[in-house]
């Protein structure tokens, strides 16, 4: 028994650095809010966060100190005009169609005037993101935030993060461009630029589109940044009854989700300790009335996963348990 006046030199168990990776999934990304609510209600402290596409929006808000309740209040007020400024000019749509036809038959079309690179301009959405972020950039935040985008010309993954992480990770992963010289709004706008739907975001000389094209649930970025314990939220893709997918927007969204699912599963198997998979159903970009049900799906998935998360954390430092899927 140690004397009462002696310092206790018994080493306390090391607390793990906990990372949360939030995946893409269009409007179904609201499920991340419900997951966050349950994790925080159970006392889990998140040390770093990464987000792709819809997940990047929630990740940014969390890094800025928003509570899940604040996010829910904001989500309840969203209308489609907050983020969708469609290209509606008939002549522009005609030119876009003509370019596609000429491309199909390998005919030159440089003589045509420039046309938009997506059906939604994204200016309104970026203005909304700028207001939400207070027009801050990555050098103005302390929280470890990682936002992914894809350079559509080179195919390279771009990860925006605070300067200290860009410097730390930049040389170790040459296949990824780590950068901090962008606004939070610009990075999230790029990460959510679904190809063919949203026009790409320009950054320096690059055209950036949805990060989900390369990395839809960026759990690996958190590992490289120093996370000991990674929770990933994978929205997967929602199956649809025959005949339900009947617009080009739905075709594009579903195709991206399906194409990325296999690589996402392999990545999560290697880099995530727990994978939460909310059953959020399907939701078109215009179906904002589904947001409350989608948030609830996130809550239920996190409630189901919490016993396994708690068990793994209790065993942290003693042994490594296999990835659990809930």
mmCIF file of N, CA and C in Angstrom, residues 60 63-66 129-141 182-186:
data_model
loop_
_atom_site.group_PDB
_atom_site.id
_atom_site.type_symbol
_atom_site.label_atom_id
_atom_site.label_comp_id
_atom_site.label_asym_id
_atom_site.label_seq_id
_atom_site.Cartn_x
_atom_site.Cartn_y
_atom_site.Cartn_z
ATOM 1 N N UNK A 60 -18.337 19.706 -40.891
ATOM 2 C CA UNK A 60 -17.968 21.111 -40.753
ATOM 3 C C UNK A 60 -18.709 21.753 -39.586
ATOM 4 N N UNK A 63 -17.289 20.612 -36.286
ATOM 5 C CA UNK A 63 -15.981 21.227 -36.026
ATOM 6 C C UNK A 63 -16.123 22.677 -35.595
ATOM 7 N N UNK A 64 -17.202 23.321 -36.017
ATOM 8 C CA UNK A 64 -17.443 24.719 -35.648
ATOM 9 C C UNK A 64 -18.195 24.852 -34.322
ATOM 10 N N UNK A 65 -18.493 23.722 -33.691
ATOM 11 C CA UNK A 65 -19.122 23.778 -32.378
ATOM 12 C C UNK A 65 -20.639 23.660 -32.369
ATOM 13 N N UNK A 66 -21.241 23.346 -33.505
ATOM 14 C CA UNK A 66 -22.690 23.170 -33.531
ATOM 15 C C UNK A 66 -23.082 21.919 -32.749
ATOM 16 N N UNK A 129 -23.308 28.020 -47.218
ATOM 17 C CA UNK A 129 -22.195 27.441 -46.465
ATOM 18 C C UNK A 129 -21.288 28.533 -45.897
ATOM 19 N N UNK A 130 -21.087 29.593 -46.662
ATOM 20 C CA UNK A 130 -20.250 30.702 -46.181
ATOM 21 C C UNK A 130 -20.869 31.359 -44.951
ATOM 22 N N UNK A 131 -22.199 31.502 -44.951
ATOM 23 C CA UNK A 131 -22.876 32.085 -43.783
ATOM 24 C C UNK A 131 -22.757 31.155 -42.581
ATOM 25 N N UNK A 132 -22.951 29.855 -42.809
ATOM 26 C CA UNK A 132 -22.888 28.897 -41.714
ATOM 27 C C UNK A 132 -21.487 28.824 -41.105
ATOM 28 N N UNK A 133 -20.467 28.978 -41.936
ATOM 29 C CA UNK A 133 -19.089 28.849 -41.471
ATOM 30 C C UNK A 133 -18.476 30.160 -41.029
ATOM 31 N N UNK A 134 -19.224 31.240 -41.145
ATOM 32 C CA UNK A 134 -18.657 32.539 -40.799
ATOM 33 C C UNK A 134 -17.528 32.939 -41.727
ATOM 34 N N UNK A 135 -17.541 32.377 -42.948
ATOM 35 C CA UNK A 135 -16.529 32.656 -43.976
ATOM 36 C C UNK A 135 -15.107 32.348 -43.489
ATOM 37 N N UNK A 136 -14.992 31.359 -42.605
ATOM 38 C CA UNK A 136 -13.673 30.962 -42.118
ATOM 39 C C UNK A 136 -12.992 29.996 -43.076
ATOM 40 N N UNK A 137 -11.662 29.919 -42.982
ATOM 41 C CA UNK A 137 -10.914 28.928 -43.737
ATOM 42 C C UNK A 137 -10.251 27.966 -42.756
ATOM 43 N N UNK A 138 -9.494 27.001 -43.279
ATOM 44 C CA UNK A 138 -8.951 25.944 -42.434
ATOM 45 C C UNK A 138 -7.871 26.429 -41.477
ATOM 46 N N UNK A 139 -7.263 27.558 -41.773
ATOM 47 C CA UNK A 139 -6.258 28.087 -40.857
ATOM 48 C C UNK A 139 -6.890 28.783 -39.659
ATOM 49 N N UNK A 140 -8.218 28.952 -39.685
ATOM 50 C CA UNK A 140 -8.909 29.666 -38.616
ATOM 51 C C UNK A 140 -9.697 28.747 -37.687
ATOM 52 N N UNK A 141 -9.504 27.443 -37.822
ATOM 53 C CA UNK A 141 -10.192 26.514 -36.914
ATOM 54 C C UNK A 141 -9.149 25.649 -36.211
ATOM 55 N N UNK A 182 -7.983 26.955 -48.397
ATOM 56 C CA UNK A 182 -9.317 27.070 -48.987
ATOM 57 C C UNK A 182 -10.284 27.397 -47.861
ATOM 58 N N UNK A 183 -11.375 28.026 -48.218
ATOM 59 C CA UNK A 183 -12.405 28.316 -47.224
ATOM 60 C C UNK A 183 -13.156 27.036 -46.880
ATOM 61 N N UNK A 184 -13.742 26.994 -45.689
ATOM 62 C CA UNK A 184 -14.572 25.849 -45.324
ATOM 63 C C UNK A 184 -15.726 25.697 -46.305
ATOM 64 N N UNK A 185 -16.331 26.824 -46.679
ATOM 65 C CA UNK A 185 -17.452 26.780 -47.610
ATOM 66 C C UNK A 185 -17.035 26.218 -48.958
ATOM 67 N N UNK A 186 -15.872 26.638 -49.452
ATOM 68 C CA UNK A 186 -15.392 26.153 -50.741
ATOM 69 C C UNK A 186 -15.099 24.668 -50.710
#
